[in-house]
XYZ file of N, CA and C in Angstrom:
732
model
N 85.286 27.380 30.281
C 84.749 27.292 31.184
C 84.308 25.339 29.488
N 83.645 24.099 30.630
C 83.200 22.739 29.827
C 82.694 23.264 28.357
N 82.668 22.329 27.701
C 81.972 22.807 26.663
C 81.022 21.274 26.658
N 79.341 21.496 26.016
C 78.285 20.419 26.475
C 78.163 19.683 24.695
N 77.968 18.383 24.910
C 77.272 17.560 23.941
C 76.172 17.048 24.339
N 75.300 17.608 23.657
C 73.952 16.384 23.944
C 73.872 15.158 22.681
N 73.383 14.439 23.135
C 73.335 13.612 22.516
C 72.051 12.519 22.474
N 71.337 12.534 21.407
C 70.027 11.970 20.922
C 70.405 10.425 21.427
N 69.011 10.364 22.020
C 68.869 8.865 21.656
C 70.289 7.940 22.828
N 70.432 8.895 23.512
C 71.888 8.640 24.602
C 71.489 7.330 25.538
N 70.813 6.922 25.527
C 70.604 6.116 27.098
C 70.781 4.978 27.211
N 70.995 4.000 25.092
C 71.544 2.624 25.534
C 72.178 2.622 24.178
N 73.190 1.131 23.725
C 73.665 1.109 22.875
C 74.988 1.933 22.764
N 75.170 2.713 21.340
C 75.291 3.051 21.374
C 75.619 4.473 21.894
N 74.064 5.101 21.735
C 74.395 6.722 22.278
C 75.023 6.725 23.917
N 74.775 5.494 24.472
C 75.677 5.120 26.016
C 76.441 4.994 25.941
N 77.751 4.513 24.718
C 78.312 4.546 25.377
C 79.517 5.717 24.344
N 78.329 6.208 23.424
C 79.057 7.869 23.683
C 78.947 8.533 24.283
N 77.948 8.621 25.202
C 77.304 9.637 26.388
C 79.161 9.749 27.498
N 79.025 7.609 27.584
C 79.728 7.840 29.379
C 81.723 7.895 28.203
N 81.311 7.777 26.858
C 82.967 8.760 26.450
C 83.391 9.794 26.635
N 82.393 10.532 26.529
C 82.232 12.159 26.228
C 82.402 12.979 28.028
N 81.837 12.161 29.160
C 81.598 12.945 30.082
C 83.377 11.828 31.256
N 83.380 11.081 30.151
C 84.841 11.051 30.783
C 86.083 11.701 30.205
N 85.784 12.288 28.840
C 86.246 13.126 28.586
C 85.863 14.500 29.143
N 85.430 14.777 30.039
C 85.300 16.245 30.839
C 84.217 17.347 29.966
N 83.287 16.705 28.978
C 82.046 17.214 28.617
C 81.383 17.116 29.349
N 80.329 18.256 29.240
C 79.521 17.592 29.789
C 77.882 17.573 29.098
N 77.643 16.335 29.455
C 76.811 15.332 28.514
C 75.388 15.141 28.728
N 74.664 16.596 27.597
C 72.989 16.217 27.688
C 72.821 14.321 26.927
N 71.978 14.104 27.868
C 71.739 12.579 27.802
C 69.845 12.924 27.734
N 69.737 13.017 25.789
C 68.277 13.134 25.183
C 67.349 11.521 25.260
N 66.299 11.325 25.517
C 65.532 9.859 25.401
C 64.149 9.903 25.521
N 63.571 9.004 24.884
C 61.786 8.759 24.796
C 61.708 8.073 26.092
N 61.618 7.247 24.144
C 61.260 5.469 25.148
C 62.066 4.929 26.782
N 63.111 5.320 25.992
C 64.778 5.094 27.257
C 64.974 6.304 28.586
N 63.896 6.829 28.557
C 64.389 8.306 29.441
C 64.005 6.928 30.527
N 64.301 6.487 31.302
C 64.085 5.846 32.419
C 65.728 5.863 33.058
N 66.174 5.126 31.713
C 67.854 4.568 31.585
C 68.416 6.105 31.027
N 68.068 6.651 30.794
C 68.469 7.761 30.278
C 69.106 8.755 32.240
N 67.683 8.953 32.561
C 67.788 9.148 34.688
C 68.990 8.094 34.838
N 69.411 7.075 34.601
C 70.590 6.124 35.163
C 71.562 6.033 35.035
N 71.660 6.477 33.953
C 73.049 6.661 33.834
C 73.266 8.053 34.227
N 72.934 9.258 33.753
C 73.076 10.440 34.255
C 72.805 10.192 36.078
N 72.970 9.610 36.337
C 73.007 9.519 38.067
C 74.076 9.001 38.160
N 74.815 7.555 37.597
C 75.562 7.006 37.208
C 76.909 7.842 37.265
N 76.787 8.740 36.202
C 78.251 9.312 35.647
C 78.190 11.111 36.806
N 76.621 10.931 37.310
C 76.897 12.471 38.285
C 77.955 11.877 39.021
N 77.413 10.251 40.335
C 78.125 9.719 41.079
C 79.606 9.462 41.308
N 79.884 9.612 40.288
C 81.449 9.260 39.352
C 82.365 10.856 39.233
N 81.363 12.163 39.484
C 82.149 13.045 40.052
C 82.325 14.083 38.421
N 81.490 13.570 37.057
C 81.401 13.663 36.104
C 80.032 14.137 35.345
N 79.671 15.205 34.456
C 78.756 16.131 34.579
C 77.954 15.288 33.324
N 76.255 15.702 34.394
C 75.597 14.635 32.902
C 74.164 15.040 33.024
N 73.300 15.098 32.518
C 71.452 15.579 32.805
C 71.139 14.515 31.812
N 69.548 14.361 31.978
C 68.936 13.287 31.565
C 67.775 14.412 30.973
N 67.357 14.488 29.476
C 66.116 14.743 28.884
C 66.057 14.032 28.520
N 63.802 14.402 28.734
C 63.017 13.590 27.638
C 62.507 14.655 26.568
N 62.425 13.575 25.613
C 62.149 14.851 24.305
C 62.094 13.495 23.452
N 60.415 13.454 22.058
C 60.330 12.442 21.253
C 60.986 14.426 19.934
N 61.776 13.138 19.651
C 62.458 14.504 18.821
C 61.635 13.923 16.863
N 59.957 13.800 16.867
C 59.576 13.748 15.510
C 58.708 15.064 15.964
N 58.756 15.803 17.598
C 57.790 17.116 17.337
C 58.502 18.172 17.395
N 58.683 18.977 16.515
C 60.089 20.238 16.372
C 59.500 20.965 17.721
N 58.139 21.440 18.074
C 57.738 21.926 19.109
C 58.533 21.025 20.872
N 58.579 19.654 20.742
C 59.556 19.303 21.662
C 60.857 18.978 21.929
N 60.890 19.420 20.843
C 63.242 19.371 20.051
C 63.279 21.460 20.443
N 62.193 22.186 20.706
C 62.851 22.930 20.672
C 62.733 23.275 22.957
N 62.108 22.382 23.100
C 61.854 22.389 24.290
C 62.931 22.063 25.740
N 63.422 20.628 24.381
C 64.738 20.515 25.202
C 66.136 20.479 24.708
N 66.306 21.687 23.687
C 67.269 22.873 23.428
C 67.199 23.682 24.586
N 66.228 24.621 24.867
C 65.758 25.471 26.270
C 66.193 24.626 27.231
N 65.476 23.490 27.872
C 66.526 22.992 28.304
C 67.797 22.808 28.782
N 68.050 22.338 27.856
C 69.616 22.143 28.139
C 70.375 23.643 28.348
N 69.792 24.669 27.161
C 70.867 25.665 27.124
C 70.995 26.166 28.922
N 69.548 26.475 29.122
C 69.053 26.825 31.034
C 70.432 25.968 31.745
N 70.558 24.641 31.458
C 71.416 23.857 32.428
C 72.857 24.586 32.156
N 73.142 24.298 30.781
C 74.532 23.655 30.819
C 74.709 25.031 29.446
N 74.166 25.849 29.358
C 74.567 27.646 28.158
C 74.152 26.416 27.288
N 74.638 27.026 25.078
C 74.438 25.805 24.579
C 74.852 24.726 24.668
N 74.789 24.309 23.156
C 74.802 23.055 22.894
C 76.502 22.909 21.555
N 77.322 23.122 21.535
C 78.751 22.644 21.619
C 78.756 21.535 20.513
N 77.945 21.046 21.041
C 78.703 19.367 20.314
C 77.333 19.178 19.612
N 76.286 18.104 18.763
C 75.825 17.311 18.912
C 75.935 16.195 17.741
N 75.630 15.451 18.385
C 74.943 13.583 18.101
C 74.044 13.443 17.588
N 73.315 13.236 16.523
C 71.925 12.404 16.092
C 72.114 10.694 15.925
N 72.112 10.818 17.335
C 72.022 9.645 16.986
C 70.760 8.442 17.422
N 69.732 9.183 17.473
C 68.301 7.771 18.715
C 68.187 7.703 16.807
N 67.538 6.367 16.874
C 66.735 5.625 15.517
C 66.390 4.362 15.687
N 65.416 4.210 14.405
C 65.183 2.911 14.787
C 64.869 1.902 13.834
N 65.172 0.874 13.792
C 64.997 0.432 12.393
C 64.399 -0.950 12.396
N 63.850 -1.543 10.947
C 62.730 -2.606 10.807
C 62.947 -2.973 9.738
N 63.108 -4.900 10.115
C 62.787 -6.077 8.602
C 61.485 -5.732 8.013
N 61.245 -5.771 6.503
C 59.470 -6.506 6.222
C 60.296 -5.745 4.695
N 59.752 -7.118 4.255
C 59.749 -6.805 2.697
C 59.094 -6.008 1.870
N 59.175 -4.836 1.224
C 59.066 -3.642 0.243
C 58.099 -3.811 0.584
N 56.712 -4.322 -0.569
C 55.357 -4.481 -0.588
C 54.921 -4.518 0.737
N 55.451 -4.875 1.817
C 54.840 -5.744 3.166
C 54.893 -3.864 4.229
N 55.516 -3.320 3.581
C 55.377 -1.853 4.030
C 54.451 -1.224 4.619
N 54.106 -0.292 4.981
C 53.324 0.698 5.356
C 53.110 1.524 5.559
N 51.946 2.753 4.761
C 52.142 4.126 5.132
C 52.656 4.464 6.476
N 52.535 4.236 7.501
C 53.024 4.237 8.399
C 54.320 4.085 8.937
N 54.727 3.231 8.857
C 55.955 1.975 9.064
C 56.850 3.614 7.966
N 56.621 3.847 6.882
C 57.592 4.339 6.219
C 57.610 5.650 6.740
N 56.450 6.464 7.144
C 56.545 7.962 7.510
C 57.531 7.619 9.034
N 57.281 7.025 9.941
C 57.253 6.034 10.559
C 59.087 6.214 11.163
N 59.722 5.918 9.969
C 61.084 5.227 9.631
C 61.473 6.346 9.400
N 60.898 7.552 8.167
C 60.989 9.127 8.272
C 61.345 9.938 9.197
N 60.571 9.927 10.461
C 60.150 11.148 11.250
C 61.657 10.775 11.590
N 61.376 9.251 12.873
C 62.498 9.562 13.823
C 64.253 9.164 13.614
N 64.260 9.024 12.302
C 66.042 8.949 11.457
C 66.189 10.317 10.394
N 65.175 10.995 10.054
C 65.147 12.014 9.805
C 65.352 13.100 9.959
N 63.715 12.866 10.198
C 63.408 14.763 10.009
C 63.582 14.723 11.539
N 63.599 13.806 12.204
C 64.055 14.360 14.478
C 65.911 14.909 13.684
N 66.743 14.265 13.358
C 68.083 15.637 12.957
C 67.433 16.270 12.224
N 67.218 16.242 11.254
C 66.686 17.661 10.259
C 66.496 18.793 11.225
N 65.416 18.369 12.986
C 65.152 19.169 13.656
C 65.807 19.884 14.475
N 66.959 18.638 15.069
C 68.065 18.644 15.943
C 68.562 19.649 15.563
N 69.375 19.596 13.836
C 70.310 20.228 13.334
C 69.789 22.023 13.746
N 68.912 21.866 12.854
C 68.103 23.847 12.468
C 67.983 24.375 14.275
N 67.934 23.272 15.131
C 67.431 24.392 16.436
C 68.870 24.458 17.010
N 69.592 23.495 16.577
C 71.335 23.797 17.553
C 72.487 24.661 16.523
N 71.914 25.104 15.457
C 72.769 25.987 15.005
C 72.818 27.679 14.717
N 71.752 28.185 15.573
C 72.077 29.064 15.536
C 72.848 30.227 16.260
N 73.148 29.298 17.803
C 74.027 28.768 19.005
C 75.279 29.260 18.281
N 75.236 27.368 16.960
C 76.505 27.721 16.613
C 77.484 28.680 15.619
N 76.312 29.085 15.230
C 76.818 30.315 14.306
C 77.102 31.394 14.944
N 76.539 32.476 16.050
C 77.011 32.700 16.766
C 78.346 32.428 17.225
N 78.903 31.908 17.562
C 79.505 31.859 18.740
C 81.458 30.895 17.296
N 80.447 31.198 16.290
C 81.636 30.991 14.884
C 81.937 29.946 14.990
N 81.687 28.736 15.488
C 82.417 26.903 16.262
C 81.018 26.263 16.368
N 81.740 24.615 16.283
C 80.317 23.852 16.074
C 80.604 22.092 15.855
N 80.283 21.693 15.903
C 80.186 19.990 15.336
C 79.139 19.514 15.658
N 78.471 18.698 14.699
C 77.544 17.994 14.616
C 77.805 16.756 13.821
N 77.600 15.339 14.825
C 77.991 13.845 13.736
C 76.130 13.227 14.464
N 76.254 13.844 12.492
C 75.415 12.307 12.573
C 74.972 10.922 12.292
N 74.399 9.364 12.316
C 74.726 8.140 12.949
C 73.854 7.730 12.039
N 75.053 7.182 11.179
C 73.469 6.331 10.153
C 73.581 5.038 10.091
N 74.272 4.402 8.802
C 73.757 3.015 8.920
C 75.259 2.528 6.889
N 75.419 1.512 7.644
C 76.601 0.614 5.904
C 75.554 1.032 5.207
N 74.123 0.114 5.393
C 73.462 0.895 5.078
C 72.721 1.467 3.983
N 72.667 3.075 4.600
C 72.767 4.212 3.912
C 73.428 4.357 3.075
N 74.732 3.863 2.992
C 75.732 3.975 1.743
C 75.573 2.774 0.420
N 74.637 1.471 0.973
C 75.037 0.249 0.038
C 73.417 -0.277 -0.595
N 72.449 0.019 0.719
C 70.668 -0.564 0.562
C 70.805 -2.220 1.419
N 70.267 -2.365 1.778
C 69.860 -3.263 2.904
C 68.684 -4.435 2.191
N 68.380 -5.266 1.732
C 67.235 -5.957 0.971
C 66.732 -5.835 2.585
N 65.486 -6.175 2.426
C 63.946 -6.403 3.625
C 64.151 -5.196 4.224
N 65.035 -3.441 3.802
C 65.442 -3.212 4.506
C 65.207 -1.617 4.002
N 64.121 -1.487 3.467
C 64.444 -0.586 2.178
C 63.751 0.788 2.750
N 62.536 1.206 3.701
C 62.629 2.373 4.440
C 63.364 2.769 5.052
N 64.576 1.888 6.196
C 65.566 1.914 7.005
C 66.360 3.004 5.394
N 66.867 2.124 4.840
C 68.012 2.315 3.996
C 67.599 3.534 3.552
N 67.089 3.729 2.922
C 66.170 5.225 2.578
C 66.356 6.382 3.746
N 65.902 6.592 4.598
C 65.767 6.872 5.355
C 67.802 7.732 6.061
N 68.455 6.219 6.411
C 69.881 6.536 6.711
C 70.708 7.074 5.823
N 70.304 7.125 4.257
C 70.726 7.841 3.050
C 70.357 9.117 2.514
N 69.050 9.141 3.219
C 68.707 10.859 3.366
C 69.715 11.279 4.329
N 70.278 10.700 5.336
C 70.908 11.631 6.550
C 72.106 11.543 5.913
N 72.510 11.278 5.411
C 73.735 11.009 4.518
C 73.835 12.113 3.725
N 73.314 12.646 3.175
C 72.712 13.513 2.027
C 72.772 14.861 2.368
N 72.491 15.208 3.503
C 71.731 15.784 4.597
C 73.489 16.775 5.680
N 73.931 15.239 5.934
C 75.553 15.775 6.225
C 76.032 16.250 5.419
N 75.936 16.063 4.365
C 77.170 16.664 3.065
C 76.322 18.426 2.527
N 75.264 18.056 2.709
C 74.759 19.490 2.098
C 74.965 20.308 3.258
N 74.945 20.169 4.414
C 74.597 21.278 5.882
C 76.273 21.582 5.642
N 77.439 21.014 5.729
C 78.627 20.716 5.691
C 79.079 21.187 4.879
N 78.512 21.921 3.290
C 78.911 23.208 2.550
C 78.561 24.135 3.451
N 76.963 23.941 3.614
C 76.643 25.203 3.551
C 76.733 26.099 5.024
N 77.469 25.517 5.957
C 77.914 25.953 6.994
C 79.076 26.171 7.414
N 80.505 25.276 7.159
C 81.333 25.749 6.610
C 81.801 26.909 7.181
N 81.590 27.847 6.372
C 82.077 29.334 6.545
C 82.444 29.614 7.942
N 80.983 29.743 8.871
C 80.146 29.940 9.806
C 81.805 28.967 11.367
N 82.587 27.838 10.544
C 83.471 27.841 11.002
C 82.742 26.064 12.239
N 81.945 25.734 11.883
C 80.873 24.334 12.054
C 80.932 23.628 11.171
N 81.200 22.471 11.825
C 81.542 20.789 10.521
C 80.598 20.011 11.226
N 80.133 19.532 10.181
C 79.386 18.864 10.028
C 79.689 16.890 9.403
N 79.503 16.068 10.108
C 79.747 14.322 9.423
C 79.410 13.705 9.933
N 79.367 12.301 9.573
C 78.428 11.093 9.302
C 78.797 9.823 10.312
N 78.341 8.911 10.758
C 79.042 7.801 11.577
C 77.806 6.429 11.218
N 78.304 5.781 9.967
C 77.870 4.780 9.786
C 78.041 3.679 9.651
N 77.618 3.103 11.146
C 78.293 1.796 11.715
C 77.480 0.513 10.767
N 78.664 -0.365 10.962
C 78.489 -1.921 10.003
C 77.620 -2.281 11.502
N 77.552 -3.512 11.628
C 76.913 -4.692 12.583
C 77.234 -4.429 13.785
N 75.737 -4.169 14.902
C 77.377 -3.713 15.958
C 76.130 -4.149 17.645
N 76.524 -4.838 18.202
C 76.157 -5.933 19.094
C 75.654 -4.507 19.831
N 73.819 -4.506 19.986
C 73.297 -3.406 21.023
C 71.914 -4.014 20.688
N 70.685 -3.301 21.368
C 69.237 -3.876 21.670
C 69.186 -3.821 19.874
N 69.414 -2.920 18.911
C 68.076 -2.884 17.800
C 68.667 -3.901 17.095
N 69.706 -4.599 17.121
C 70.391 -6.171 16.113
C 70.274 -7.077 16.977
N 69.418 -6.640 18.194
C 69.172 -7.856 19.290
C 68.242 -8.672 18.750
N 66.920 -8.548 17.448
C 65.910 -9.623 17.078
C 66.836 -10.008 15.874
N 68.060 -10.364 15.231
C 68.488 -11.029 14.531
C 68.343 -12.124 15.255
N 68.416 -13.552 15.052
C 68.475 -15.054 15.227
C 70.130 -15.139 15.599
N 70.790 -16.164 15.650
C 72.350 -17.184 15.920
C 72.614 -16.639 14.807
N 71.866 -17.583 13.861
C 72.118 -17.847 11.972
C 72.748 -16.766 12.033
N 71.614 -15.836 11.243
C 72.005 -14.759 10.649
C 73.544 -13.766 11.739
N 73.395 -13.295 13.285
C 73.848 -13.101 13.293
C 76.111 -13.834 13.335
N 75.516 -15.084 12.869
C 77.155 -16.262 13.034
C 77.323 -15.621 10.943
N 76.276 -15.610 10.870
C 77.061 -15.547 8.858
C 77.050 -14.037 8.588
N 76.822 -12.499 9.365
C 77.561 -11.408 10.147
C 78.621 -11.529 10.227
N 79.106 -12.118 10.955
C 79.750 -12.460 11.400
C 81.285 -13.243 10.512
N 80.922 -13.676 10.039
C 81.217 -14.702 8.650
C 82.054 -14.168 8.040
N 81.535 -13.194 7.314
C 81.131 -11.956 5.922
C 82.188 -10.424 6.160
N 82.227 -10.308 7.832
C 82.836 -9.169 8.137
C 84.771 -10.028 8.149
N 85.119 -9.140 7.028
C 86.377 -9.844 7.105
C 87.392 -9.315 8.308
N 87.106 -8.365 9.649
C 87.942 -8.632 10.986
C 86.644 -9.505 11.428
N 86.792 -10.005 11.595
C 85.423 -11.365 12.331
C 84.858 -10.973 13.138
N 84.022 -10.097 13.583
C 83.557 -10.160 14.667
C 82.250 -8.834 14.420
N 81.633 -9.223 15.388
C 80.681 -8.046 15.361
C 80.836 -7.078 15.582
N 80.770 -5.712 16.193
C 81.036 -4.108 16.667
C 80.731 -3.753 17.986
N 81.110 -3.627 19.249
C 80.597 -2.919 20.035
C 80.493 -2.050 19.637
N 79.256 -1.317 21.017
C 78.940 0.083 20.965
C 80.089 0.797 21.710
N 81.688 0.283 21.947
C 82.612 1.303 22.190
C 83.296 1.891 21.022
N 82.949 1.131 19.571
C 84.181 0.659 18.362
C 83.356 1.983 18.188
N 81.931 2.508 17.789
C 81.292 3.680 16.945
C 81.816 4.803 18.192
N 81.177 4.694 19.401
C 81.603 5.910 20.263
C 82.686 6.208 20.314
N 83.950 5.981 19.593
C 85.661 6.327 19.148
C 84.973 6.499 18.395
N 84.480 6.304 17.034
C 84.643 7.097 16.059
C 84.028 7.855 15.873
N 82.926 8.484 16.701
C 81.812 9.534 15.931
C 82.716 10.623 17.147
N 83.522 10.427 18.387
C 84.224 11.025 19.348
C 85.393 11.972 18.330
N 86.203 11.082 17.339
C 87.232 11.378 16.553
C 86.668 12.489 15.710
N 85.584 12.285 15.401
C 84.856 13.241 14.445
C 84.741 14.032 14.393
N 83.754 14.215 16.228
C 82.997 15.324 17.024
C 84.022 16.276 17.474
N 85.343 16.154 17.749
C 86.035 16.682 17.948
C 87.886 17.650 17.401
N 88.338 17.916 18.213
C 89.398 18.920 17.732
C 90.464 18.301 16.199
N 90.458 16.611 17.070
C 91.232 15.446 16.387
C 91.129 15.872 14.697
N 89.668 16.037 14.041
C 89.498 16.079 12.767
C 89.306 17.133 13.024
N 89.891 18.374 12.404
C 89.315 20.145 12.761
C 89.677 20.136 11.441
N 89.949 19.601 10.010
C 89.981 20.106 8.684
C 88.989 18.641 7.969
N 88.270 18.308 8.764
C 87.226 17.175 8.631
C 85.868 17.728 7.838
N 85.375 17.334 6.929
C 83.742 17.744 6.975
C 82.908 17.163 6.432
N 81.586 17.281 5.865
C 81.289 16.218 5.005
C 81.285 15.255 4.711
N 82.216 14.897 5.456
C 82.470 13.002 5.631
C 81.785 11.771 6.045
N 81.742 11.270 5.923
C 81.169 9.779 6.119
C 82.384 8.711 6.566
N 82.590 8.365 7.551
C 83.003 6.966 8.613
C 82.259 5.861 8.431
N 82.757 5.259 8.348
C 81.885 3.601 7.932
C 82.429 2.500 9.479
N 82.473 2.121 10.447
C 83.533 1.535 11.213
C 82.463 0.261 10.732
N 82.629 -0.434 10.205
C 81.975 -1.908 9.902
C 82.638 -3.259 9.749
N 83.675 -2.983 10.397
C 85.113 -4.655 10.270
C 85.198 -4.629 8.913
N 85.217 -3.930 7.956
C 85.380 -4.076 6.694
C 84.336 -4.544 5.871
N 83.213 -5.174 6.359
C 81.669 -5.966 5.519
C 81.467 -4.302 4.124
N 81.164 -3.872 4.289
C 81.355 -3.089 3.366
C 82.972 -2.448 3.185
N 83.237 -1.928 1.426
C 84.429 -1.533 1.437
C 84.307 -0.382 0.106
């Protein structure tokens, strides 16, 4: 039986590249999206037309009840979730003194609480199966911190802490939990950066370019699959050498 991978934020950017890669690898792909649900439907349809196994699901992952419903729908169609990719996220640039209570709560809700809810919902099946893999998508700014992105950096650092602690807890059940912390990537999230900022990032990156979504998708797939069967609680940061 084919294994199932659930990818949150799976319709655009890194998530889309990851959905396409896992589908090509022969997995049943559950593409979870909220604001980009129309794009998720289009992607699932395109993959299905190529003879690949994919379906789109709508959920606001900030709501634990909707997370429960999402997993129930995936389980009804594909059985259980063997691999969970917590990729959905938001970013915002603001001076620390301008961050509002609402900004802070929203950043934590999407980037930290939602992965927590998804992990909690995925684990009973994985524990019963005595195997499973979770990959959380953080950021290099969760490793080093970023000026004018304190709330983003804090949430992404929290996700790294969740990864490491959970890996210790569920390792004895045969479940691996790892993290990818990307650098600057050519996605919709970074399209708010002006040409000067992108040029500066490129110049500061030893490999001399901004990452592509496919670069990150391959790192996620490596940590999710059996090629890294002795790896858990680790953070892989494909960032072109910007953070070493």
